[in-house]
Amino acid sequence: MNEILTPEQLREAVHKLFKDAGYTNSELLESIELLAAENDRLKQEVKKWRLAAARGAAAGTSMNSRLKDALRE
């Protein structure tokens, strides 16, 4: 089971397990929701950092060439 399951798939699997076992655990379902929300937040943060890193690399390159030009003069 190496594939990554979506929160919906996890909920469905847990509900099936609960139905088969004959009981439910609301704390487990809440944990799935919290983990899914945290995962989404972290994905957005990583996306923001990657964009900032790409912009920083581009700015650093242009500054470096300006410095080289100034040193050549």
Tab-separated table of C-alpha atoms in Angstrom:
chain	number	residue	atom	x	y	z
A	1	MET	CA	0.000	0.000	0.000
A	2	ASN	CA	2.549	2.570	-1.188
A	3	GLU	CA	0.054	4.867	-2.886
A	4	ILE	CA	-0.958	8.094	-1.185
A	5	LEU	CA	-4.612	8.152	-0.240
A	6	THR	CA	-6.732	11.278	-0.298
A	7	PRO	CA	-8.530	12.338	2.892
A	8	GLU	CA	-11.792	11.198	1.318
A	9	GLN	CA	-10.371	7.747	0.629
A	10	LEU	CA	-9.068	7.548	4.196
A	11	ARG	CA	-12.480	8.514	5.582
A	12	GLU	CA	-14.190	5.876	3.453
A	13	ALA	CA	-11.705	3.205	4.543
A	14	VAL	CA	-12.105	4.130	8.217
A	15	HIS	CA	-15.900	4.128	7.924
A	16	LYS	CA	-15.739	0.667	6.343
A	17	LEU	CA	-13.490	-0.558	9.144
A	18	PHE	CA	-15.854	0.930	11.727
A	19	LYS	CA	-18.831	-0.743	10.041
A	20	ASP	CA	-17.024	-4.092	9.922
A	21	ALA	CA	-15.900	-3.801	13.554
A	22	GLY	CA	-19.250	-2.521	14.812
A	23	TYR	CA	-18.014	0.649	16.525
A	24	THR	CA	-16.809	4.168	15.720
A	25	ASN	CA	-14.085	6.452	17.010
A	26	SER	CA	-14.827	10.132	16.412
A	27	GLU	CA	-11.340	11.168	17.589
A	28	LEU	CA	-9.778	9.225	14.727
A	29	LEU	CA	-12.029	10.932	12.197
A	30	GLU	CA	-11.195	14.350	13.682
A	31	SER	CA	-7.483	13.498	13.482
A	32	ILE	CA	-7.832	12.699	9.783
A	33	GLU	CA	-9.475	16.089	9.229
A	34	LEU	CA	-6.768	17.923	11.184
A	35	LEU	CA	-3.977	16.110	9.352
A	36	ALA	CA	-5.551	16.856	5.981
A	37	ALA	CA	-5.852	20.558	6.854
A	38	GLU	CA	-2.250	20.668	8.100
A	39	ASN	CA	-1.067	18.904	4.955
A	40	ASP	CA	-2.831	21.467	2.767
A	41	ARG	CA	-1.333	24.333	4.783
A	42	LEU	CA	2.166	22.863	4.472
A	43	LYS	CA	1.753	22.350	0.726
A	44	GLN	CA	0.843	26.026	0.341
A	45	GLU	CA	3.821	27.059	2.455
A	46	VAL	CA	6.227	24.937	0.394
A	47	LYS	CA	4.788	26.411	-2.786
A	48	LYS	CA	5.379	29.918	-1.413
A	49	TRP	CA	8.969	29.070	-0.393
A	50	ARG	CA	9.769	27.572	-3.795
A	51	LEU	CA	8.448	30.670	-5.527
A	52	ALA	CA	10.488	32.917	-3.209
A	53	ALA	CA	13.607	30.793	-3.798
A	54	ALA	CA	13.156	30.981	-7.566
A	55	ARG	CA	12.741	34.747	-7.395
A	56	GLY	CA	15.770	35.059	-5.110
A	57	ALA	CA	17.931	33.008	-7.447
A	58	ALA	CA	16.937	35.164	-10.405
A	59	ALA	CA	17.667	38.373	-8.495
A	60	GLY	CA	20.993	37.023	-7.241
A	61	THR	CA	22.099	36.204	-10.768
A	62	SER	CA	21.434	39.715	-12.058
A	63	MET	CA	23.159	41.288	-9.071
A	64	ASN	CA	26.134	39.010	-9.587
A	65	SER	CA	26.522	40.063	-13.225
A	66	ARG	CA	26.295	43.739	-12.225
A	67	LEU	CA	29.010	43.186	-9.665
A	68	LYS	CA	31.183	41.459	-12.268
A	69	ASP	CA	30.683	44.367	-14.654
A	70	ALA	CA	31.653	46.852	-11.957
A	71	LEU	CA	34.771	44.903	-11.053
A	72	ARG	CA	35.843	44.702	-14.702
A	73	GLU	CA	35.770	48.501	-14.982
